[in-house]
Each structure stands twice: as structure tokens, then as C-alpha cells.
JSON list of C-alpha atoms in Angstrom, two decimals:
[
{"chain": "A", "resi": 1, "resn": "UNK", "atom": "CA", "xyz": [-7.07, 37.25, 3.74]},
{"chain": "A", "resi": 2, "resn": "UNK", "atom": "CA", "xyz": [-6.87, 41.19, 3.40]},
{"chain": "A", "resi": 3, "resn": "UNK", "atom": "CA", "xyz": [-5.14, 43.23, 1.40]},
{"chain": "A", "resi": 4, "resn": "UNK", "atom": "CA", "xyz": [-4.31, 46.03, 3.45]},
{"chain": "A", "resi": 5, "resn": "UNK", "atom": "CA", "xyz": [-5.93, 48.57, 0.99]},
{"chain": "A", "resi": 6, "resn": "UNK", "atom": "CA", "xyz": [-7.59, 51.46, 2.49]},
{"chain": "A", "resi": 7, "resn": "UNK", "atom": "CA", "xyz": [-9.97, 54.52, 0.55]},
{"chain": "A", "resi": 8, "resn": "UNK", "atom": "CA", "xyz": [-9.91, 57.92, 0.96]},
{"chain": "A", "resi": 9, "resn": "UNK", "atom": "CA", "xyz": [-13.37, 60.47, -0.19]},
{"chain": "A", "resi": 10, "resn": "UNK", "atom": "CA", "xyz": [-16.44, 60.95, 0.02]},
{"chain": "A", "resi": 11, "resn": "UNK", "atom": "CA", "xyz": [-17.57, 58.56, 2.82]},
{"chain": "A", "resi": 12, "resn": "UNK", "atom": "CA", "xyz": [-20.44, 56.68, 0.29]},
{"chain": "A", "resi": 13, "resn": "UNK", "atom": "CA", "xyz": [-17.84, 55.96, -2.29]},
{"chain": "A", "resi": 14, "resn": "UNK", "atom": "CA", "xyz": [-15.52, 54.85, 0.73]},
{"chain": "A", "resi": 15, "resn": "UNK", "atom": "CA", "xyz": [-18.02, 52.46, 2.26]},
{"chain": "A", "resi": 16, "resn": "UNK", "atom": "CA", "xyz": [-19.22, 51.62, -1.52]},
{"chain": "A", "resi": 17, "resn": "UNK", "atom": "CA", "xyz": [-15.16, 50.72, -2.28]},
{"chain": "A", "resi": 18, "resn": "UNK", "atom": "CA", "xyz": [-14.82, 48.95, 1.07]},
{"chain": "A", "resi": 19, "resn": "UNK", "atom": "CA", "xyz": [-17.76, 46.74, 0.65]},
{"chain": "A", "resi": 20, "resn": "UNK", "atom": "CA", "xyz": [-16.30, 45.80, -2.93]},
{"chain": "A", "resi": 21, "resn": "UNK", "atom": "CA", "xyz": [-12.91, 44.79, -1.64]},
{"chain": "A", "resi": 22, "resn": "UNK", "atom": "CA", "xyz": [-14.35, 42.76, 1.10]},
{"chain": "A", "resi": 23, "resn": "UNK", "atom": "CA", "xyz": [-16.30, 41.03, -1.15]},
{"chain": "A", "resi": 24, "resn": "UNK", "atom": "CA", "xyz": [-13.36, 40.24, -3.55]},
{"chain": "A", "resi": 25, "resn": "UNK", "atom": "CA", "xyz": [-11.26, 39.29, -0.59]},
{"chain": "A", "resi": 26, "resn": "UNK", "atom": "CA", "xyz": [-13.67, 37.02, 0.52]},
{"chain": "A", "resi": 27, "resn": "UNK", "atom": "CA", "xyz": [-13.98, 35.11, -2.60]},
{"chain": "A", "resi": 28, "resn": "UNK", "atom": "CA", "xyz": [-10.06, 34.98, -2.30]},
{"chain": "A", "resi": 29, "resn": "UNK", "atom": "CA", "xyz": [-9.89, 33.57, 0.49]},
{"chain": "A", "resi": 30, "resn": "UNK", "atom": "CA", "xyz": [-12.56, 30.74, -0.21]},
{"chain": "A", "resi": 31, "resn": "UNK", "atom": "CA", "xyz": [-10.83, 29.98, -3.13]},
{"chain": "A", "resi": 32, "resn": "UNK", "atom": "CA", "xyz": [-7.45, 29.79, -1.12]},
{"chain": "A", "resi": 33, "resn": "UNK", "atom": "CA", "xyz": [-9.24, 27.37, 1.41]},
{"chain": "A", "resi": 34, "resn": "UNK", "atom": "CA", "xyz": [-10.70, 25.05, -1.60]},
{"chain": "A", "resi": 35, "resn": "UNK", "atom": "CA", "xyz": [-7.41, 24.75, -2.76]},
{"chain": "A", "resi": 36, "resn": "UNK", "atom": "CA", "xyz": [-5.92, 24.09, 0.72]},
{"chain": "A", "resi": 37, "resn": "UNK", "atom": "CA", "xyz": [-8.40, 20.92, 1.32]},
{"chain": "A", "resi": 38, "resn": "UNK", "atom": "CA", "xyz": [-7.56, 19.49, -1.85]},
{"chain": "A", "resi": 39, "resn": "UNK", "atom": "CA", "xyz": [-4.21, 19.64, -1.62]},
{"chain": "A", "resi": 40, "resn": "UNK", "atom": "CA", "xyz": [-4.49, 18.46, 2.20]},
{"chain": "A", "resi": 41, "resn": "UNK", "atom": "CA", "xyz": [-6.50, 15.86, 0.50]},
{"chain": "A", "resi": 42, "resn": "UNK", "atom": "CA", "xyz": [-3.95, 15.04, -1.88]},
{"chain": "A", "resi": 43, "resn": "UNK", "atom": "CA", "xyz": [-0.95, 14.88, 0.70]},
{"chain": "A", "resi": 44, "resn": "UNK", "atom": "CA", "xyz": [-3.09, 12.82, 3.01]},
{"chain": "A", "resi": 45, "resn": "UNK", "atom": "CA", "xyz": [-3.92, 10.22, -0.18]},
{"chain": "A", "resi": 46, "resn": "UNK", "atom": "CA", "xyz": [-0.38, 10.48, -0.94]},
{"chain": "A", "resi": 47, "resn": "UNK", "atom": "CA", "xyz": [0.66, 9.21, 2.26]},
{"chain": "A", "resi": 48, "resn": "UNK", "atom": "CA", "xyz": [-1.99, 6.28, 2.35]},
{"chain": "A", "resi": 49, "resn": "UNK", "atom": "CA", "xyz": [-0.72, 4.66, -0.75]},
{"chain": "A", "resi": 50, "resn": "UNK", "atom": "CA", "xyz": [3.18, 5.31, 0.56]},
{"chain": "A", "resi": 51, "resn": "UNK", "atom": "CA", "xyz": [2.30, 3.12, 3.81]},
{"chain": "A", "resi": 52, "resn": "UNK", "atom": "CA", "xyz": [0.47, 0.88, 2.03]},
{"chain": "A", "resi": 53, "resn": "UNK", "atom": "CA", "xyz": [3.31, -0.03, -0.15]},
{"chain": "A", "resi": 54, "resn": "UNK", "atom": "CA", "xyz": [5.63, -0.74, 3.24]},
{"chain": "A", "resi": 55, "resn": "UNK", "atom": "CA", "xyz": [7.22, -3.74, 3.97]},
{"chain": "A", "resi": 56, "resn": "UNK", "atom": "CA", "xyz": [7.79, -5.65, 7.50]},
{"chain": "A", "resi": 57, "resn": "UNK", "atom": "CA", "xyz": [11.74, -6.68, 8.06]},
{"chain": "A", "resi": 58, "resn": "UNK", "atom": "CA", "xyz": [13.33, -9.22, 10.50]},
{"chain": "A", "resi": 59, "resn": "UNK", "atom": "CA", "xyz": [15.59, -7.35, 12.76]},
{"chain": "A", "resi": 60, "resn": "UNK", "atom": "CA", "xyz": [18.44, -9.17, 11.42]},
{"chain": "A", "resi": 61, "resn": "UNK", "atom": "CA", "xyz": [17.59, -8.22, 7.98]},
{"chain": "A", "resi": 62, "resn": "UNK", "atom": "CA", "xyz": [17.88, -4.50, 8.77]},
{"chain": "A", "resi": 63, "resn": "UNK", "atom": "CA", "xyz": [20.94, -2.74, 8.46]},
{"chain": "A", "resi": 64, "resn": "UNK", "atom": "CA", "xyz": [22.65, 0.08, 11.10]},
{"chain": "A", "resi": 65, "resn": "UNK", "atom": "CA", "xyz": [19.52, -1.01, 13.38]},
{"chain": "A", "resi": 66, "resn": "UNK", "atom": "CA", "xyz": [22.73, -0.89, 15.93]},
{"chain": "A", "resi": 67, "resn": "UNK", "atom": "CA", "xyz": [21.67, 3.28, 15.63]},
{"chain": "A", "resi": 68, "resn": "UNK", "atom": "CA", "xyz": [19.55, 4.21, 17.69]},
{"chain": "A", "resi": 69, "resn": "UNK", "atom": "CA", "xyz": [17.36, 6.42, 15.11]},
{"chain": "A", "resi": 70, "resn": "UNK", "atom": "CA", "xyz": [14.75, 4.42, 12.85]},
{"chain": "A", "resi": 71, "resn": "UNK", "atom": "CA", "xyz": [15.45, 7.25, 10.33]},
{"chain": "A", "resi": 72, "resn": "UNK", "atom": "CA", "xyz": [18.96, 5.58, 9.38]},
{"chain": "A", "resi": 73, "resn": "UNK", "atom": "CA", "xyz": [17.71, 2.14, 9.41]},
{"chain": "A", "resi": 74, "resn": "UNK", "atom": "CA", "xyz": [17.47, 0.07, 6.03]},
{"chain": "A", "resi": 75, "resn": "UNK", "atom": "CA", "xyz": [16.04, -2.69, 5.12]},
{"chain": "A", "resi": 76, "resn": "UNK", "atom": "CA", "xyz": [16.96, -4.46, 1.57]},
{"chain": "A", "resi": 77, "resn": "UNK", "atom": "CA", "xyz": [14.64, -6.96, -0.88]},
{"chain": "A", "resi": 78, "resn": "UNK", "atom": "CA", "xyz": [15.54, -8.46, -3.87]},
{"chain": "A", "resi": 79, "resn": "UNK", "atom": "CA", "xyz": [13.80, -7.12, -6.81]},
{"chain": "A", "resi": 80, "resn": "UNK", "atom": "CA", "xyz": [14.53, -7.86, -10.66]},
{"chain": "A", "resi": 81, "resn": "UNK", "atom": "CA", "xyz": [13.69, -4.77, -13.41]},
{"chain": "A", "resi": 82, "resn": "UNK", "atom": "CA", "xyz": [13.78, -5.76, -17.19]},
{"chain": "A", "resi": 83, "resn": "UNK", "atom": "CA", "xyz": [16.15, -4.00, -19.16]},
{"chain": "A", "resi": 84, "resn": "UNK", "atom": "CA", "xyz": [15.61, -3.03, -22.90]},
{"chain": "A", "resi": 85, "resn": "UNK", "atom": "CA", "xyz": [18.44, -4.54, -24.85]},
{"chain": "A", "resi": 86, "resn": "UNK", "atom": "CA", "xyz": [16.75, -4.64, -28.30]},
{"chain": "A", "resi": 87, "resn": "UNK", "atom": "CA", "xyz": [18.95, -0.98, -29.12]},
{"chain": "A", "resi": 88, "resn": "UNK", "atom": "CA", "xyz": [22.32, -2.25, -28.42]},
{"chain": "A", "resi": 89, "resn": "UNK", "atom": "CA", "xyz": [24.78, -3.78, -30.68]},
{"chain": "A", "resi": 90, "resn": "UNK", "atom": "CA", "xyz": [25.74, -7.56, -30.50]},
{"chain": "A", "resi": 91, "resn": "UNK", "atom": "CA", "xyz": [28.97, -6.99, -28.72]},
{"chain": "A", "resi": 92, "resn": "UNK", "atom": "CA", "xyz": [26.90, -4.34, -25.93]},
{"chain": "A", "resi": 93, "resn": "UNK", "atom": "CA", "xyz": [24.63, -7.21, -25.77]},
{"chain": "A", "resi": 94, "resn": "UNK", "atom": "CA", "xyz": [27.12, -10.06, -25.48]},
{"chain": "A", "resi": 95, "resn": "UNK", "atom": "CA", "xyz": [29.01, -7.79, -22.77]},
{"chain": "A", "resi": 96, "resn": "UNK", "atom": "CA", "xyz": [25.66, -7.00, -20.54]},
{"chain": "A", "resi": 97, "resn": "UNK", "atom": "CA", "xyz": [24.80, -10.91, -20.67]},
{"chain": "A", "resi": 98, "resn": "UNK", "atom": "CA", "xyz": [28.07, -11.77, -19.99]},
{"chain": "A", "resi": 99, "resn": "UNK", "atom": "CA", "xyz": [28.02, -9.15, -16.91]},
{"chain": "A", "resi": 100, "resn": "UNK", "atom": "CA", "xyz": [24.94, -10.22, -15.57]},
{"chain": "A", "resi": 101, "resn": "UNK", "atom": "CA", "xyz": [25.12, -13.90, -16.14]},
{"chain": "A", "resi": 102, "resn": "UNK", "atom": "CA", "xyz": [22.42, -14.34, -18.70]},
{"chain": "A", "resi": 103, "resn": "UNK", "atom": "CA", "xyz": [22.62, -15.80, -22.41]},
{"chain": "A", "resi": 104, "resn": "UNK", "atom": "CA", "xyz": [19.96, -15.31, -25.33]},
{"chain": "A", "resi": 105, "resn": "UNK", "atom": "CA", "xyz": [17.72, -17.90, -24.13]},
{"chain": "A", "resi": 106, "resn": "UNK", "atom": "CA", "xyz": [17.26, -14.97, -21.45]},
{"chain": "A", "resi": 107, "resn": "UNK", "atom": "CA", "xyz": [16.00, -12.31, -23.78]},
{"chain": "A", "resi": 108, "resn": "UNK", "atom": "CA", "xyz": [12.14, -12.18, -24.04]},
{"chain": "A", "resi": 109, "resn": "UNK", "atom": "CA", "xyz": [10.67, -9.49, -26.39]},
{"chain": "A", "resi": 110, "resn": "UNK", "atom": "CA", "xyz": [14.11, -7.71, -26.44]},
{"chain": "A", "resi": 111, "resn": "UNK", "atom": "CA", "xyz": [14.34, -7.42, -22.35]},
{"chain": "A", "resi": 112, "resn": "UNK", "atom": "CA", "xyz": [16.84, -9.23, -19.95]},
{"chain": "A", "resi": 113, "resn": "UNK", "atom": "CA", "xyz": [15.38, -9.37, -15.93]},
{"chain": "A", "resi": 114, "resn": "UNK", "atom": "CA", "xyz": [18.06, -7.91, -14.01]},
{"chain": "A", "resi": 115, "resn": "UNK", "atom": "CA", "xyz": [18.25, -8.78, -10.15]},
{"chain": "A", "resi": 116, "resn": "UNK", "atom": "CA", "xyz": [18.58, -5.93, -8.04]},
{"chain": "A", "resi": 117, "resn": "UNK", "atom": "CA", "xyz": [18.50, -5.11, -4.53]},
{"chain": "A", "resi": 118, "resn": "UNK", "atom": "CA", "xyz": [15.54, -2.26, -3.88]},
{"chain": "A", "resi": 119, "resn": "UNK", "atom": "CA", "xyz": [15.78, -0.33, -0.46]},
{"chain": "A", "resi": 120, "resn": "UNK", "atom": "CA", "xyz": [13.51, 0.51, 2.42]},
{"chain": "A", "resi": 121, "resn": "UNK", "atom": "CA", "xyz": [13.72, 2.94, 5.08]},
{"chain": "A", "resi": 122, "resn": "UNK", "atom": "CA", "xyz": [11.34, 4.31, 7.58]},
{"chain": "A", "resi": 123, "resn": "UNK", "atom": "CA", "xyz": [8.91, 7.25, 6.43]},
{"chain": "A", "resi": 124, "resn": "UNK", "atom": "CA", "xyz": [10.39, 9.60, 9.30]},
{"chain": "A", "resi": 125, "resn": "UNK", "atom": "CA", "xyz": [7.44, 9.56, 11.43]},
{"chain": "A", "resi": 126, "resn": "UNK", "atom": "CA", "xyz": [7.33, 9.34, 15.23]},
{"chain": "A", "resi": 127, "resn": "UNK", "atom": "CA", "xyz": [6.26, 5.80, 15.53]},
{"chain": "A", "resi": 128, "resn": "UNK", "atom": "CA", "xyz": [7.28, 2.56, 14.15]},
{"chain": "A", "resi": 129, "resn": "UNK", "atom": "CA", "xyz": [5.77, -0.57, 13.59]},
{"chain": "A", "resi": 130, "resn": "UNK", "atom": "CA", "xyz": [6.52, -3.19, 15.31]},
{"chain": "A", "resi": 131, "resn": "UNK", "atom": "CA", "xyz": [5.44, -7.27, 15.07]},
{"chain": "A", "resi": 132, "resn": "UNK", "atom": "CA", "xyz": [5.63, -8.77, 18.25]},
{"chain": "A", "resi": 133, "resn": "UNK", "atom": "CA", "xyz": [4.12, -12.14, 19.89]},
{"chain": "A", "resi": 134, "resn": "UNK", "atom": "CA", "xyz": [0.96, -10.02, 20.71]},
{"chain": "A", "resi": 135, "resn": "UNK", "atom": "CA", "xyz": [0.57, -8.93, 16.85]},
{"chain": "A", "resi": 136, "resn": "UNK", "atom": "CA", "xyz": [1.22, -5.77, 14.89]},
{"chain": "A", "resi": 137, "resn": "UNK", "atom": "CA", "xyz": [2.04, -2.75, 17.71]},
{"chain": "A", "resi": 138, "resn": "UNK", "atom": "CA", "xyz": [2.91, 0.83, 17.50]},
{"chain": "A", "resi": 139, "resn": "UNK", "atom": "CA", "xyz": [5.81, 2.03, 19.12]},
{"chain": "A", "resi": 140, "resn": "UNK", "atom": "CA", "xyz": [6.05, 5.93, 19.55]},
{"chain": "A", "resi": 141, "resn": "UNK", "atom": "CA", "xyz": [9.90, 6.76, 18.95]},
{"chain": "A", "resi": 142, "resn": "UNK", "atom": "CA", "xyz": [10.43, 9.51, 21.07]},
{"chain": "A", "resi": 143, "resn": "UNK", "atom": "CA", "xyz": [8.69, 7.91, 24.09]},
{"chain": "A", "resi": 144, "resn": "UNK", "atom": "CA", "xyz": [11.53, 5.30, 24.04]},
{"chain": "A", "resi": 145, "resn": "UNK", "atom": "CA", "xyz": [13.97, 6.26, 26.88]},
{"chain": "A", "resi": 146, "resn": "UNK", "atom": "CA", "xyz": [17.01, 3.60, 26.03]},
{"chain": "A", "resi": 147, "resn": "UNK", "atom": "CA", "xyz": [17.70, 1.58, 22.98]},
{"chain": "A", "resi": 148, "resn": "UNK", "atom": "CA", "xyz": [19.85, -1.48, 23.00]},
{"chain": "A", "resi": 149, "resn": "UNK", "atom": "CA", "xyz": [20.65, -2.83, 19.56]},
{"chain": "A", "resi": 150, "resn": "UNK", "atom": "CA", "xyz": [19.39, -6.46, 18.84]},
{"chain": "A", "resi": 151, "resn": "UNK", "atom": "CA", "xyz": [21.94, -8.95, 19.03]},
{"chain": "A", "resi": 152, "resn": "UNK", "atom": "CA", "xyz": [22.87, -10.62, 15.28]},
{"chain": "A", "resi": 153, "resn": "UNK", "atom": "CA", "xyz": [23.59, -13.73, 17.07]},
{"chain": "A", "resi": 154, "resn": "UNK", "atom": "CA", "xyz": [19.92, -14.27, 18.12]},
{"chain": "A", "resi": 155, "resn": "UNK", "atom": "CA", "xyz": [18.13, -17.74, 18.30]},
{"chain": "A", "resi": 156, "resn": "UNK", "atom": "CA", "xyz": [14.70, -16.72, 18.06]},
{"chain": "A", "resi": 157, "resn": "UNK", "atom": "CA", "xyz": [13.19, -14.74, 15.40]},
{"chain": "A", "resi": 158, "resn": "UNK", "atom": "CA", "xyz": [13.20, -11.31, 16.76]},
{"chain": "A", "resi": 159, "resn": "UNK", "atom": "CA", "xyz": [10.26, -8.36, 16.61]},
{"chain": "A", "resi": 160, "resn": "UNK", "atom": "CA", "xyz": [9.93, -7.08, 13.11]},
{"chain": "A", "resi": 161, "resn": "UNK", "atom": "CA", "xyz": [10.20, -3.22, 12.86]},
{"chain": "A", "resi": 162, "resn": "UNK", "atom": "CA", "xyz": [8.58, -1.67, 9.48]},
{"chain": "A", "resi": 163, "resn": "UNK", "atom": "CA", "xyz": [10.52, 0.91, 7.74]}
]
């Protein structure tokens, strides 16, 4: 890092003023590289726990896999998420039961499990994971010179791509 800044007079002050600022810049830019690594180290932990929290999906599971761009593909789990019901009137309550097919016997500690649909796509980097007959395999994207979509139709269970 430097500052740019410059002194003019008597040539001990200047050296004296120079030394100074290149000590100060200095302990800039260590402090700047400190707080580069940790947020490198952040980003980089960040990441880890992302991947770790991916999910494996049968080709036939995945939606617009018929595009050619893993980016666009998505992949779709049920999931259930309670809902807080305890603040709403009887006839909100009766309605949102009624809506999502549940009855009192449902409510536990004022929530209602909801069933929802949570989706997946793939973290936009270069390769994808694939599971073939030979195991888990890494499949660098843009290395891939043609892309046919897997048929829907398919009798055998097909590779699963992560996303």
C-alpha cells in the first residue's frame, strides 16, 4: 500500500518524514492482509458448510436438466416447517387447517407442520458431481463438448448429478 505522499525541506526532516510514512504504511498494509486471510478464511468456511449441506438427485427428479447449463437445473425435496398459529383467531385458525388439511389434533405447542417443497440448484461452479456405477465422480462442465438430455422414459436408474 502507499499513499502517494511526498515531502518537501530540509533533506533530514524529508528522510525523517519518509521513514515515518513508510512505517505507517506498512502497518497498513499488514493490517489489510490480516483482514484479507480472515475473510478468505471465512469465505472458504462458508463454502465448506454450503457443500456439505448438498444433496444428490436422480436425473429424473431434476427439473430443465433438458438445458444444457447445470446452473438452471433444480432439484425439489419435500420438507415440512412448523407454523406458529397460537396468534391467530379461531376462524384464521379454522381457515389455515382447513387449507392445509390439518385439524386440532394437529396443533402441538401452538404449531401446525406444514409440507413444503424446498429447492436445490447447483452452486455455479465449473464441475458437477456426478454418481455413476464407478462411485462419486467429478465432471468439469466446461470440458463437456455435447450434452444430450436424459431420456424421462428411462429403465434404469440413471447417474445422479448434485446441485
Amino acid at each position: 500500500m502507499s499513499t502517494g505522499i511526498g515531502f518537501i525541506g530540509s533533506p533530514a526532516w524529508a528522510i525523517g518524514a519518509s521513514a515515518a510514512l513508510g512505517f505507517i504504511e506498512s502497518a497498513v498494509a499488514e493490517a489489510n492482509k490480516k483482514a484479507g486471510l480472515r475473510l478468505l478464511a471465512k469465505a472458504e468456511e462458508m463454502w465448506t458448510a454450503t457443500s456439505r449441506r448438498g444433496l444428490l438427485f436422480r436425473v429424473l427428479d431434476i427439473s430443465r436438466i433438458d438445458r444444457p447449463a447445470p446452473s438452471a437445473w433444480v432439484g425439489n425435496v419435500p420438507a415440512s416447517e412448523p407454523v406458529f398459529v397460537g396468534a391467530m383467531g379461531r376462524k384464521e385458525k379454522r381457515q389455515f387447517l382447513e387449507l392445509y388439511g390439518k385439524t386440532e389434533a394437529d396443533v402441538v405447542n401452538d404449531h401446525v407442520e406444514r409440507r413444503t417443497s424446498r429447492s436445490y440448484v447447483h452452486h455455479g461452479d465449473d464441475f458437477i458431481m456426478v454418481d455413476t456405477e464407478f462411485g462419486l465422480m467429478n465432471v468439469r462442465w466446461s470440458s463437456v463438448v455435447g450434452y444430450v438430455a436424459p431420456s424421462r422414459a428411462a429403465s434404469q436408474p440413471p447417474p445422479i448429478p448434485t446441485i
